[in-house]
Coordinates of C-alpha atoms in Angstrom, one line a residue:
Chain A
M387 CA 0.0 0.0 0.0
L388 CA 2.4 2.6 1.2
T389 CA 5.5 0.5 0.6
N390 CA 6.1 1.7 -3.0
I391 CA 6.3 5.4 -2.1
K392 CA 9.6 7.1 -1.5
I393 CA 10.4 8.5 2.0
F394 CA 10.3 12.1 0.6
W395 CA 6.7 11.7 -0.5
K396 CA 5.8 9.8 2.6
L397 CA 7.2 12.5 4.9
G398 CA 5.7 15.2 2.7
A399 CA 2.3 13.5 2.9
V400 CA 2.6 13.1 6.7
F401 CA 3.7 16.8 6.9
L402 CA 0.7 18.0 4.7
I403 CA -1.7 15.7 6.6
T404 CA -0.4 17.0 9.9
I405 CA -0.8 20.7 8.8
L406 CA -4.2 19.8 7.4
L407 CA -5.2 18.1 10.6
F408 CA -3.9 21.0 12.6
F409 CA -6.0 23.4 10.7
L410 CA -9.0 21.1 10.7
I411 CA -8.9 20.8 14.4
I412 CA -8.5 24.6 14.8
Q413 CA -11.3 25.1 12.3
Y414 CA -13.5 22.6 14.1
A415 CA -12.7 24.1 17.5
G416 CA -13.2 27.6 16.1
G417 CA -16.7 26.5 15.0
L418 CA -17.4 25.2 18.4
L419 CA -16.2 28.5 20.0
R420 CA -18.2 30.6 17.7
A421 CA -21.3 28.6 18.6
S422 CA -20.8 29.5 22.3
P423 CA -18.9 32.8 22.5
A424 CA -16.6 33.3 25.4
E425 CA -17.7 35.4 28.3
S426 CA -14.5 37.1 28.6
V427 CA -11.4 37.9 26.7
F428 CA -9.3 35.8 29.0
E429 CA -11.5 32.8 28.6
N430 CA -11.4 33.4 24.9
I431 CA -7.6 33.4 24.9
Y432 CA -7.5 30.4 27.2
Q433 CA -9.8 28.5 24.8
L434 CA -7.6 29.6 21.8
V435 CA -4.4 28.4 23.5
F436 CA -6.1 25.2 24.4
I437 CA -7.3 24.6 20.9
V438 CA -3.8 25.4 19.5
V439 CA -2.2 23.0 22.0
L440 CA -4.7 20.4 21.3
A441 CA -4.3 20.7 17.6
T442 CA -0.6 20.6 17.9
A443 CA -0.7 17.6 20.1
L444 CA -3.1 15.7 17.9
S445 CA -1.3 16.5 14.7
G446 CA 2.1 16.0 16.3
G447 CA 1.0 12.6 17.6
F448 CA -0.2 11.7 14.2
A449 CA 3.1 12.8 12.7
W450 CA 5.1 11.0 15.4
I451 CA 3.3 7.7 14.8
F452 CA 3.9 7.9 11.0
V453 CA 7.6 9.0 11.3
R454 CA 8.2 6.2 13.7
Y455 CA 6.6 3.8 11.4
F456 CA 8.4 5.0 8.3
I457 CA 11.9 5.8 9.7
N458 CA 12.6 4.3 13.1
R459 CA 11.3 0.9 12.4
P460 CA 13.5 0.3 9.3
L461 CA 16.4 2.0 11.0
N462 CA 16.1 -0.3 14.0
R463 CA 16.1 -3.3 11.7
L464 CA 19.2 -2.1 9.9
A465 CA 20.9 -1.6 13.3
E466 CA 19.9 -5.1 14.3
G467 CA 21.3 -6.4 11.0
M468 CA 24.6 -4.6 11.6
N469 CA 24.7 -6.1 15.1
N470 CA 24.2 -9.6 13.6
L471 CA 27.0 -9.1 11.1
A472 CA 29.2 -7.8 13.9
N473 CA 28.4 -11.1 15.7
K474 CA 29.5 -13.0 12.6
Q475 CA 26.0 -14.2 11.7
F476 CA 26.6 -13.8 8.0
D477 CA 23.4 -15.6 7.0
F478 CA 21.2 -12.9 8.5
R479 CA 19.1 -11.0 5.9
L480 CA 16.7 -8.1 6.0
G481 CA 13.2 -8.1 4.5
E482 CA 13.2 -6.2 1.2
D483 CA 9.4 -5.7 0.7
E484 CA 9.6 -2.0 1.1
K485 CA 10.5 -0.2 -2.0
D486 CA 11.5 3.1 -0.4
E487 CA 15.1 4.2 0.4
F488 CA 15.1 1.9 3.4
G489 CA 14.1 -0.9 1.0
S490 CA 17.1 -0.1 -1.1
L491 CA 19.3 0.2 2.0
S492 CA 18.1 -3.2 3.1
A493 CA 18.8 -4.6 -0.3
A494 CA 22.3 -3.1 -0.2
F495 CA 22.7 -4.4 3.3
N496 CA 21.7 -7.9 2.1
D497 CA 24.1 -7.7 -0.8
M498 CA 26.9 -6.7 1.5
A499 CA 26.0 -9.5 3.9
S500 CA 26.0 -12.1 1.2
M501 CA 29.3 -10.8 -0.2
L502 CA 30.8 -10.9 3.3
S503 CA 29.4 -14.3 3.8
S504 CA 30.8 -15.7 0.6
S505 CA 34.2 -14.1 1.2
M506 CA 34.2 -15.5 4.7
V507 CA 33.5 -18.9 3.3
E508 CA 36.3 -18.3 0.8
L509 CA 38.6 -17.2 3.6
K510 CA 37.7 -20.2 5.7
K511 CA 38.3 -22.5 2.8
N512 CA 41.8 -20.9 2.3
R513 CA 42.5 -21.1 5.9
D514 CA 41.4 -24.7 6.1
Y515 CA 43.5 -25.4 3.1
L516 CA 46.6 -23.8 4.6
E517 CA 46.0 -25.4 7.9
S518 CA 45.6 -28.8 6.3
I519 CA 48.9 -28.2 4.5
L520 CA 50.6 -27.3 7.8
E521 CA 48.9 -30.2 9.5
S522 CA 49.6 -32.9 6.9
S523 CA 53.3 -31.8 6.5
A524 CA 55.6 -34.4 8.0
D525 CA 58.0 -31.5 8.8
I526 CA 58.0 -30.0 12.3
I527 CA 56.3 -26.7 11.9
I528 CA 56.2 -24.4 14.9
T529 CA 55.3 -20.7 15.2
V530 CA 56.6 -18.7 18.1
S531 CA 55.5 -15.3 19.5
P532 CA 58.0 -12.4 19.7
S533 CA 58.4 -13.3 23.4
G534 CA 59.6 -16.8 22.5
K535 CA 56.4 -18.7 23.5
I536 CA 55.2 -21.5 21.3
R537 CA 52.0 -20.4 19.6
M538 CA 51.2 -23.2 17.2
I539 CA 52.6 -26.6 16.4
N540 CA 51.5 -29.0 13.6
A541 CA 50.8 -32.7 13.7
G542 CA 54.2 -33.4 12.2
A543 CA 55.7 -31.7 15.3
E544 CA 53.5 -33.6 17.6
A545 CA 54.5 -36.9 16.0
A546 CA 58.2 -36.1 16.0
L547 CA 58.5 -34.5 19.4
G548 CA 56.0 -36.5 21.3
Y549 CA 54.1 -33.5 22.7
G550 CA 50.4 -32.9 22.3
R551 CA 49.8 -29.4 21.1
F552 CA 47.8 -28.3 24.2
E553 CA 50.6 -29.2 26.6
I554 CA 53.2 -27.4 24.6
I555 CA 51.5 -24.3 23.3
G556 CA 52.5 -21.3 25.5
K557 CA 55.7 -22.9 26.7
P558 CA 59.0 -21.2 25.9
I559 CA 60.5 -22.6 22.6
E560 CA 63.8 -23.4 24.4
V561 CA 62.3 -26.5 25.9
L562 CA 62.4 -28.1 22.5
F563 CA 66.1 -27.6 21.9
A564 CA 68.6 -30.2 23.2
D565 CA 70.8 -27.3 24.0
P566 CA 68.7 -24.2 24.8
K567 CA 71.6 -22.0 23.7
E568 CA 71.1 -23.3 20.2
R569 CA 67.8 -21.4 19.9
D570 CA 69.6 -18.1 20.6
A571 CA 72.3 -19.0 18.1
A572 CA 69.7 -19.6 15.4
I573 CA 67.7 -16.5 16.4
D574 CA 71.0 -14.5 16.3
K575 CA 71.3 -15.3 12.6
L576 CA 67.9 -13.7 12.0
K577 CA 69.4 -10.4 12.9
Y578 CA 71.1 -10.3 9.6
A579 CA 68.5 -11.9 7.4
D580 CA 64.8 -12.6 7.4
S581 CA 65.4 -16.3 7.3
V582 CA 67.9 -18.9 8.3
I583 CA 67.9 -21.9 6.0
N584 CA 68.8 -25.5 7.0
Y585 CA 70.5 -24.7 10.3
E586 CA 71.6 -28.0 11.7
T587 CA 70.6 -28.5 15.3
Q588 CA 69.1 -31.0 17.7
F589 CA 65.6 -31.1 19.3
K590 CA 64.7 -33.0 22.4
T591 CA 61.5 -35.0 22.4
K592 CA 59.1 -35.2 25.4
N593 CA 60.8 -38.4 26.6
G594 CA 64.3 -36.9 26.3
E595 CA 65.3 -38.4 22.9
I596 CA 67.6 -36.3 20.8
R597 CA 66.6 -35.7 17.2
D598 CA 68.8 -34.2 14.5
V599 CA 67.0 -31.6 12.5
L600 CA 67.6 -29.1 9.8
L601 CA 65.8 -26.0 10.9
T602 CA 64.6 -23.2 8.6
L603 CA 63.6 -20.2 10.5
S604 CA 61.7 -17.1 9.2
R605 CA 60.3 -14.0 10.6
L606 CA 56.5 -13.7 10.5
R607 CA 55.4 -10.1 9.7
N608 CA 52.0 -8.5 9.6
P609 CA 51.0 -6.6 6.4
S610 CA 52.5 -3.4 7.8
G611 CA 55.8 -5.1 8.2
A612 CA 56.0 -5.4 12.0
V613 CA 57.4 -8.7 13.4
I614 CA 54.7 -10.8 14.9
G615 CA 56.8 -13.9 15.6
T616 CA 58.8 -16.5 13.9
I617 CA 58.0 -19.7 12.1
G618 CA 60.3 -22.6 12.2
I619 CA 60.1 -25.5 9.8
S620 CA 62.4 -28.4 10.7
K621 CA 63.1 -31.6 9.0
D622 CA 64.0 -34.6 11.1
I623 CA 67.2 -36.0 9.7
T624 CA 68.1 -38.4 12.5
E625 CA 67.5 -41.4 10.4
E626 CA 69.5 -40.0 7.4
K627 CA 72.3 -39.1 9.7
R628 CA 72.3 -42.6 11.2
L629 CA 72.3 -44.2 7.7
Q630 CA 75.0 -41.8 6.6
S631 CA 77.3 -42.7 9.5
E632 CA 76.6 -46.4 8.9
L633 CA 77.5 -45.9 5.3
I634 CA 80.7 -44.1 6.2
Q635 CA 81.5 -46.9 8.6
S636 CA 80.9 -49.6 6.0
Q637 CA 82.8 -47.6 3.4
R638 CA 85.6 -47.3 5.9
Y639 CA 85.6 -51.1 6.5
A640 CA 85.4 -51.7 2.7
A641 CA 88.3 -49.3 2.2
I642 CA 90.3 -51.0 4.9
G643 CA 89.5 -54.4 3.3
Q644 CA 90.5 -53.1 0.0
V645 CA 93.8 -51.9 1.5
F646 CA 94.5 -55.2 3.1
T647 CA 93.6 -57.1 -0.1
G648 CA 95.9 -54.8 -1.9
I649 CA 98.8 -55.1 0.5
Q650 CA 98.4 -58.9 0.6
H651 CA 98.3 -59.0 -3.2
S652 CA 101.5 -57.0 -3.5
M653 CA 103.2 -58.9 -0.7
K654 CA 102.4 -62.2 -2.3
N655 CA 104.6 -61.5 -5.3
M656 CA 107.4 -60.4 -3.1
L657 CA 107.1 -63.3 -0.8
N658 CA 107.0 -65.5 -3.9
A659 CA 110.6 -64.4 -4.7
C660 CA 111.7 -64.9 -1.1
K661 CA 110.2 -68.4 -1.0
G662 CA 111.7 -69.5 -4.3
G663 CA 115.0 -67.9 -3.4
A664 CA 115.1 -69.5 0.0
Y665 CA 114.4 -72.9 -1.6
M666 CA 117.5 -72.4 -3.9
V667 CA 119.6 -71.3 -0.9
R668 CA 118.6 -74.4 1.0
V669 CA 119.3 -76.7 -1.9
G670 CA 122.5 -74.9 -2.7
L671 CA 123.7 -75.2 0.9
A672 CA 122.6 -78.8 1.2
K673 CA 124.2 -80.0 -2.0
D674 CA 127.1 -77.5 -1.8
K675 CA 126.2 -75.8 -5.0
R676 CA 127.7 -72.4 -4.8
K677 CA 126.1 -71.0 -8.0
M678 CA 122.6 -72.1 -6.9
L679 CA 123.2 -70.6 -3.4
E680 CA 124.3 -67.3 -4.9
E681 CA 121.4 -67.1 -7.4
G682 CA 118.9 -68.0 -4.7
W683 CA 120.3 -65.4 -2.3
E684 CA 120.1 -62.8 -5.0
I685 CA 116.4 -63.6 -5.5
V686 CA 115.8 -63.5 -1.8
Q687 CA 117.4 -60.1 -1.7
E688 CA 115.3 -58.8 -4.5
G689 CA 112.2 -59.9 -2.6
I690 CA 113.5 -58.1 0.5
N691 CA 114.2 -55.0 -1.6
S692 CA 110.7 -55.0 -3.1
L693 CA 109.1 -55.4 0.4
T694 CA 111.3 -52.5 1.6
E695 CA 110.2 -50.4 -1.3
M696 CA 106.6 -51.2 -0.6
S697 CA 106.9 -50.2 3.0
V698 CA 108.5 -46.9 1.9
D699 CA 105.7 -46.4 -0.6
M700 CA 103.1 -47.0 2.1
L701 CA 104.8 -44.5 4.3
K702 CA 104.9 -42.0 1.5
Y703 CA 101.2 -42.6 0.9
V704 CA 100.1 -41.8 4.4
K705 CA 102.5 -39.0 4.9
E706 CA 101.6 -35.4 4.8
Y707 CA 102.7 -33.7 1.6
K708 CA 104.2 -30.2 2.0
P709 CA 105.8 -29.2 -1.2
K710 CA 109.1 -27.4 -0.9
L711 CA 108.5 -24.8 -3.5
D712 CA 111.2 -23.5 -5.7
Q713 CA 111.6 -22.0 -9.1
V714 CA 112.4 -25.2 -11.1
D715 CA 113.8 -25.2 -14.6
L716 CA 111.8 -28.1 -16.1
T717 CA 114.0 -28.4 -19.1
D718 CA 116.8 -29.6 -16.8
A719 CA 114.5 -31.8 -14.8
L720 CA 113.0 -33.5 -17.9
S721 CA 116.4 -33.9 -19.5
E722 CA 117.7 -35.6 -16.4
I723 CA 114.8 -38.0 -16.4
Y724 CA 115.3 -38.7 -20.1
R725 CA 119.0 -39.5 -19.5
M726 CA 118.1 -41.8 -16.6
V727 CA 115.4 -43.8 -18.5
V728 CA 116.5 -43.8 -22.1
K729 CA 118.9 -46.7 -21.7
T730 CA 116.4 -48.9 -19.9
A731 CA 113.9 -48.1 -22.6
E732 CA 116.3 -49.0 -25.4
N733 CA 117.1 -52.3 -23.7
K734 CA 113.4 -53.1 -23.9
G735 CA 113.3 -52.0 -27.6
I736 CA 111.3 -48.9 -26.8
T737 CA 112.1 -45.5 -28.3
L738 CA 112.0 -42.6 -25.8
E739 CA 111.4 -39.1 -27.1
L740 CA 111.7 -35.7 -25.4
N741 CA 110.1 -32.6 -26.9
I742 CA 110.5 -29.4 -24.9
S743 CA 109.0 -26.2 -25.9
P744 CA 111.8 -23.6 -26.3
A745 CA 109.8 -21.0 -24.4
L746 CA 109.7 -23.0 -21.3
P747 CA 109.3 -20.9 -18.2
G748 CA 110.5 -21.8 -14.7
V749 CA 107.8 -23.4 -12.6
M750 CA 107.1 -23.0 -8.9
C751 CA 107.1 -26.6 -7.6
D752 CA 108.8 -29.2 -5.5
A753 CA 111.4 -30.6 -7.9
R754 CA 111.7 -33.9 -6.1
M755 CA 108.0 -34.6 -6.1
I756 CA 107.6 -33.7 -9.7
H757 CA 110.6 -35.8 -10.6
S758 CA 109.1 -38.8 -8.8
V759 CA 105.7 -38.3 -10.4
I760 CA 107.2 -38.1 -13.9
M761 CA 109.4 -41.1 -13.3
D762 CA 106.4 -43.1 -12.1
I763 CA 104.3 -42.3 -15.2
V764 CA 107.1 -42.8 -17.6
S765 CA 107.9 -46.3 -16.1
N766 CA 104.2 -47.1 -16.4
A767 CA 104.3 -46.0 -20.1
L768 CA 107.3 -48.3 -20.7
D769 CA 105.4 -51.2 -19.1
A770 CA 102.4 -50.5 -21.2
C771 CA 104.6 -50.9 -24.3
L772 CA 105.9 -54.3 -23.1
W773 CA 102.3 -55.4 -22.7
K774 CA 101.4 -54.9 -26.3
N775 CA 102.0 -57.0 -29.4
Y776 CA 103.3 -54.5 -32.0
D777 CA 102.8 -55.3 -35.7
D778 CA 105.4 -54.4 -38.3
R779 CA 104.0 -50.9 -39.0
E780 CA 104.4 -49.7 -35.4
K781 CA 107.3 -49.4 -33.0
P782 CA 107.1 -49.1 -29.3
L783 CA 107.3 -45.3 -28.5
V784 CA 107.1 -43.2 -25.4
S785 CA 107.3 -39.5 -25.7
M786 CA 107.6 -36.7 -23.1
T787 CA 106.4 -33.3 -24.1
A788 CA 106.4 -30.1 -22.0
Y789 CA 104.7 -26.8 -22.9
P790 CA 103.0 -23.9 -21.2
T791 CA 99.3 -23.3 -22.0
E792 CA 98.3 -20.4 -24.2
E793 CA 97.1 -18.3 -21.3
N794 CA 100.5 -18.9 -19.8
E795 CA 98.9 -19.8 -16.5
E796 CA 99.5 -23.5 -16.5
F797 CA 102.2 -25.8 -17.5
V798 CA 101.6 -29.2 -19.1
I799 CA 103.9 -32.3 -19.1
E800 CA 102.6 -34.9 -21.4
I801 CA 103.7 -38.5 -21.3
K802 CA 102.4 -40.5 -24.2
D803 CA 102.8 -44.1 -25.1
N804 CA 101.5 -46.3 -27.9
G805 CA 101.3 -49.3 -25.6
C806 CA 98.5 -51.6 -24.5
G807 CA 96.2 -48.8 -23.2
M808 CA 93.5 -49.2 -20.6
T809 CA 89.8 -50.1 -20.6
E810 CA 87.4 -47.6 -19.1
E811 CA 87.2 -49.7 -16.0
V812 CA 91.0 -49.8 -15.4
K813 CA 91.2 -46.1 -16.2
S814 CA 88.6 -45.2 -13.6
N815 CA 90.6 -47.1 -11.0
I816 CA 94.2 -46.1 -11.6
F817 CA 94.3 -43.6 -8.8
T818 CA 92.8 -46.1 -6.3
P819 CA 95.4 -47.2 -3.8
F820 CA 96.7 -50.7 -4.3
F821 CA 94.9 -51.0 -7.6
S822 CA 97.4 -52.7 -10.0
T823 CA 97.2 -54.4 -13.3
K824 CA 100.7 -55.6 -13.0
S825 CA 101.1 -58.9 -11.3
R826 CA 104.4 -58.4 -9.8
A827 CA 105.9 -54.9 -10.5
G828 CA 105.1 -52.1 -8.1
T829 CA 102.8 -51.8 -5.2
G830 CA 99.7 -50.3 -6.7
L831 CA 100.4 -47.1 -4.9
G832 CA 102.4 -45.2 -7.6
L833 CA 99.6 -43.3 -9.2
S834 CA 97.7 -42.6 -6.0
I835 CA 100.8 -41.0 -4.6
A836 CA 101.5 -39.2 -7.9
S837 CA 98.0 -37.8 -7.9
R838 CA 98.2 -36.5 -4.4
M839 CA 101.6 -35.0 -5.0
I840 CA 100.3 -33.1 -8.0
G841 CA 97.2 -32.2 -6.0
V842 CA 99.2 -30.4 -3.4
H843 CA 100.7 -28.3 -6.2
G844 CA 97.2 -27.2 -7.1
G845 CA 97.5 -29.2 -10.3
R846 CA 95.9 -32.3 -11.8
I847 CA 96.6 -35.4 -13.8
E848 CA 94.4 -35.9 -16.9
V849 CA 94.3 -39.3 -18.5
E850 CA 93.2 -40.4 -22.0
S851 CA 93.5 -44.0 -23.0
E852 CA 92.3 -46.5 -25.5
P853 CA 92.9 -50.3 -25.3
N854 CA 95.6 -51.3 -27.7
R855 CA 96.1 -47.8 -28.9
G856 CA 98.0 -46.3 -25.9
S857 CA 97.6 -43.8 -23.1
L858 CA 98.2 -40.1 -22.6
F859 CA 98.9 -38.7 -19.2
K860 CA 98.9 -34.9 -18.8
I861 CA 100.4 -33.4 -15.7
V862 CA 98.9 -29.9 -15.4
L863 CA 100.6 -27.6 -13.0
P864 CA 99.8 -23.9 -12.2
L865 CA 102.9 -21.9 -13.3
R866 CA 102.9 -19.8 -10.1
G867 CA 102.7 -22.8 -7.8
P868 CA 99.8 -23.8 -5.6
D869 CA 97.2 -21.1 -4.8
K870 CA 97.5 -20.5 -1.1
N871 CA 93.9 -19.3 -0.9
K872 CA 92.3 -22.4 -2.0
E873 CA 94.5 -25.1 -1.0
D874 CA 93.7 -28.5 -2.3
N875 CA 93.6 -30.4 0.9
D876 CA 93.4 -33.7 -0.7
G877 CA 97.1 -34.3 -0.1
E878 CA 98.0 -31.7 2.4
K879 CA 96.7 -33.7 5.3
G880 CA 98.3 -37.0 5.4
F881 CA 96.2 -40.0 6.1
G882 CA 98.3 -40.7 9.1
S883 CA 98.0 -37.3 10.7
Chain B
M323 CA 115.2 -89.8 -20.6
A324 CA 114.3 -86.9 -18.3
K325 CA 110.8 -85.6 -18.6
K326 CA 110.6 -82.1 -20.1
V327 CA 108.8 -79.3 -18.2
L328 CA 108.3 -75.8 -19.6
V329 CA 108.0 -72.8 -17.3
V330 CA 106.4 -69.7 -18.7
D331 CA 106.4 -66.6 -16.6
D332 CA 107.4 -63.0 -17.2
D333 CA 109.0 -62.8 -13.8
E334 CA 112.6 -63.9 -14.3
K335 CA 113.0 -64.9 -10.6
T336 CA 110.1 -67.3 -10.8
V337 CA 111.4 -68.9 -13.9
K338 CA 114.9 -69.1 -12.4
F339 CA 113.9 -70.9 -9.1
L340 CA 111.3 -73.1 -10.7
T341 CA 113.7 -74.4 -13.4
A342 CA 116.4 -74.8 -10.7
A343 CA 114.0 -76.8 -8.6
L344 CA 112.8 -78.9 -11.5
E345 CA 116.4 -79.7 -12.6
E346 CA 117.3 -80.5 -9.1
N347 CA 114.6 -83.2 -9.1
G348 CA 115.7 -84.7 -12.3
Y349 CA 113.5 -83.0 -14.9
E350 CA 114.6 -81.1 -17.9
A351 CA 113.4 -77.6 -17.5
I352 CA 113.0 -74.9 -20.1
G353 CA 112.1 -71.3 -19.4
A354 CA 110.1 -68.8 -21.4
Y355 CA 109.4 -65.2 -20.4
N356 CA 106.2 -64.4 -22.3
G357 CA 103.2 -66.0 -23.8
K358 CA 104.5 -65.7 -27.4
E359 CA 107.9 -67.3 -26.6
G360 CA 106.0 -69.9 -24.5
L361 CA 103.9 -71.0 -27.5
E362 CA 107.0 -71.3 -29.7
K363 CA 108.8 -73.4 -27.2
I364 CA 105.8 -75.7 -26.6
Q365 CA 105.5 -76.2 -30.4
N366 CA 109.2 -76.8 -30.8
E367 CA 110.1 -78.7 -27.6
K368 CA 106.9 -80.7 -27.1
P369 CA 107.2 -80.6 -23.2
D370 CA 105.6 -83.3 -21.0
L371 CA 104.0 -80.5 -18.9
A372 CA 103.6 -76.8 -19.0
I373 CA 103.6 -74.4 -16.1
L374 CA 101.9 -71.1 -17.2
D375 CA 101.6 -67.9 -15.3
V376 CA 98.2 -66.3 -15.7
M377 CA 99.3 -62.6 -15.8
M378 CA 101.8 -62.1 -18.5
P379 CA 102.3 -59.3 -21.0
K380 CA 101.3 -59.7 -24.6
K381 CA 99.7 -63.1 -24.2
T382 CA 98.1 -64.0 -20.9
G383 CA 98.4 -67.5 -19.6
F384 CA 94.8 -68.1 -20.4
V385 CA 95.2 -67.1 -24.0
L386 CA 98.2 -69.4 -24.3
F387 CA 96.3 -72.2 -22.5
R388 CA 93.4 -72.0 -24.9
Q389 CA 95.7 -72.2 -27.9
L390 CA 97.2 -75.3 -26.5
R391 CA 93.8 -76.9 -25.9
R392 CA 92.6 -76.1 -29.3
D393 CA 95.7 -77.6 -31.0
E394 CA 95.3 -81.3 -31.7
N395 CA 99.0 -82.0 -31.2
L396 CA 99.3 -80.1 -27.9
K397 CA 95.9 -80.5 -26.3
N398 CA 96.9 -83.4 -24.1
I399 CA 99.9 -81.6 -22.4
P400 CA 99.0 -81.3 -18.8
V401 CA 99.0 -77.7 -17.6
I402 CA 99.6 -76.1 -14.2
M403 CA 98.6 -72.4 -13.9
L404 CA 100.3 -70.0 -11.6
T405 CA 98.2 -67.2 -10.3
G406 CA 98.5 -64.4 -7.7
V407 CA 94.8 -64.7 -7.2
A408 CA 94.1 -68.4 -6.8
E409 CA 91.6 -67.7 -4.1
V410 CA 89.6 -65.8 -6.7
L411 CA 89.5 -68.9 -8.8
E412 CA 88.2 -71.0 -6.0
D413 CA 84.9 -69.1 -6.1
L414 CA 84.9 -68.7 -9.9
D415 CA 82.0 -71.0 -10.1
A416 CA 80.1 -69.4 -7.3
E417 CA 78.7 -65.9 -7.6
S418 CA 80.4 -64.0 -4.9
D419 CA 80.2 -60.4 -4.1
D420 CA 83.0 -59.7 -1.8
T421 CA 83.2 -56.0 -1.8
H422 CA 86.6 -56.0 -0.3
E423 CA 88.0 -57.2 -3.6
R424 CA 86.8 -54.4 -5.8
P425 CA 90.1 -53.5 -7.4
Y426 CA 90.4 -57.0 -8.7
D427 CA 86.9 -57.3 -10.0
S428 CA 88.1 -56.8 -13.6
L429 CA 90.7 -59.5 -13.2
R430 CA 88.2 -61.8 -11.6
E431 CA 85.7 -61.1 -14.2
A432 CA 88.2 -61.7 -17.0
M433 CA 89.1 -65.1 -15.4
R434 CA 85.6 -66.1 -14.9
K435 CA 84.8 -65.3 -18.5
S436 CA 87.9 -67.2 -19.7
I437 CA 86.9 -70.3 -17.8
K438 CA 83.3 -70.0 -18.9
D439 CA 84.4 -69.6 -22.6
M440 CA 86.6 -72.6 -22.3
R441 CA 83.8 -74.6 -20.8
D442 CA 81.5 -73.4 -23.6
E443 CA 84.0 -74.4 -26.1
G444 CA 84.3 -77.9 -24.5
L445 CA 87.9 -77.3 -23.5
I446 CA 89.3 -79.0 -20.5
K447 CA 90.2 -76.8 -17.6
P448 CA 93.9 -76.6 -16.5
D449 CA 94.9 -79.5 -14.5
L450 CA 95.8 -77.4 -11.5
F451 CA 96.0 -73.9 -10.2
I452 CA 98.8 -73.0 -7.8
D453 CA 98.7 -69.8 -5.9
K454 CA 101.6 -67.4 -5.5
P455 CA 103.8 -67.2 -3.4
I456 CA 104.8 -70.6 -4.9
D457 CA 106.4 -73.2 -2.8
P458 CA 108.9 -74.9 -5.2
E459 CA 108.6 -78.2 -3.3
L460 CA 104.8 -78.2 -3.8
V461 CA 105.2 -77.6 -7.5
I462 CA 107.7 -80.5 -7.7
E463 CA 105.2 -82.7 -5.8
K464 CA 102.4 -81.8 -8.2
V465 CA 104.5 -82.3 -11.3
R466 CA 105.4 -85.7 -10.0
E467 CA 101.7 -86.5 -9.5
L468 CA 100.8 -85.4 -13.0
I469 CA 103.6 -86.9 -15.1
G470 CA 105.7 -89.0 -12.7
S471 CA 109.5 -88.6 -12.3

C-alpha cells in the first residue's frame, strides 16, 4: 500500500496531513467556539491556546506515529542487522518488501551481507587449506611469538617430538632444543637476514630423545611489516644421519678391506721371490752348489728390496705432503729423467722421445715430487709398451712433451705411449690405492701417490686412453705454484696425521 | 730320458727358481718369459708338462692355454697355472660379491669369462692352479703326481 512510495513523499504526505489536521482541528474548535462565544477575553484566549495546543498535540502525535513507522522501524532493523553481522551471523538477511530508500538500503545491506558471507566462506576455505597443508606436513612446523612462546605446532611436530599441542602451546620454545643456547644462536642469525635456512641443530623430544634436525627459521610479519613472531620448519634427519654414518662406517671397512687385499696382493709377489730364493739357498747349501746358493740369495734379496720399497711407498702414501716450492727449470728436470730412462727403454726395444717447448718458463714446484711423479708415469708407459704386441707398422714409443698453456697460467707435461692402453674400468681405478694391473711390478700405490703430489701443487693429472692404442697422461701444474687461498687439501693432510 | 717341463712366466725370478727346482729333481726344465715365446717353445720342444703364469704381458696364460687346448697336437699336455689370485679362482663357479676385492673385479671377471668360454668351447680346464707365493717343493710334488718322475 504505502510501501512503494519514497520516503520524501511519505514524509511530505505526513507533513501535509499534519498541517491539514492541525487546521481542521483549529477550524472545528473555532466553529465550536463561535457557537458558544466566550464570556470574557481571557476565557477566549484560554480557549484559543487550548485549541492550538490540542491541535498541535493531535497532529504532532499523528506525525510522530507515522515518522516512527516509516523511519525508526527500518532504522532499527538495519541496526539489528549490523549487530548480527558484527556477531558473525553472516546468513542474516533483512526483508526487502519496502520499495523506499530503506528498502534499497536493506537490499544493499543484504548484498553486503551475502558478499561478506561468501568471502568469509572463501577465507575459511583458504585457511582450512593452509591449515591442512601445515597439519599434513611431516615436517616439524612451529610458530613462536615475539616473546619466545610456542603459539602453534602442527601434527608433524606432535609426532616427531611426542608432545600434544595443548601441553606445549604457550611454553618457551627453548624446551624443544637439546641445547637451549642453540635457539639463541639460530635467532641471532635472524638479525642479519629474514630467514635462516637449514640450520643443523638438535631437538629434544618429550621423553628426552635427541633428534637431529635441519631448521629453517623465518620471521613472521604482519601486512605493515611489523614482526609478529617466527615460524620454524624443521626436517627430522636423525635417520638420514644414522644411515649416513653407517654408510661411512661400512665404506671405511670396505676401504680397509681393499687396502688389506691390496697389501696382501703386493706382498704375495714379493714373498714368492723370497720363498723361491730360500728354496734355492737351501738346496745350494745342502748340496754344496755355490752357484745355486748365490742365485737363490740374489732372488731373496730382490724380494726383500721389493718389500722394503713397498713399506717406503706405504709410508709415502700416508705421509703429509708439503711441497718445498722453488723455481724449477723443467728443461733440466726432464732432460735428467730422459737420461736416466733412455737406456732402460732402449734395452726393452722402446724409443723414448723428449720434446721441450723452447719458451719453457720456470715453474714453482717441488722438484723432487715432480721428478718422482714423472718417473712413475714414464715407467708405467714403458710397461704398457711391453704389454702390447706390435705389428710391423708400429714401433714401441714413449714421448715426453712439455709446454706452457696459451694463457701462460698452466704448465703441461705430457707422457704419451702407444702401448697396451686401458679399458674404461681400469682407467677409472688407476688412482685407487693398491689397484694394480701388474702382477708383480710395483705396489699399486704409484699413481695414487702421484695424484696427491700433483694435487698439493694445485695441479691435476688428466688421462686419456684406449685399449691397444696407448695412453696419454697430462700433468697440469699452475705456473705460479699452488694457490694459497684455495689449497687442495686432498694431499695436504696425510692420512696418518 | 728326463721328462721335459716348460715354465712360462714374465717374472725372471720365478722362472729361475722353478727351473732350478725342477732340474734338481731330475726334470729337464725350459724357461720362457712371455706367452709368445712360450707357445713357440711348446711347439718346438713338445714338453711333457707346461707351467703357465696367468698374468703375462702380450699373451696371458689363459690365451696361451686355450691355444694349447685347441691344438690337436698339444691339447693333451698337462698344464699347471700359476696365479696371484688363486683364491679368486676358488669361487669362480660361485657368484660371490665380496666388496673387499673391488680393485680386482676386472681380473676376476676376466678369469671367470675365460673359464666360462673354455667350458662353452668344451675345452678341459687346466689340471691345476697354484697360488703365489709358490712353494717350489709343492710344484715338484704336483708335477710328479701329474707326469711322474
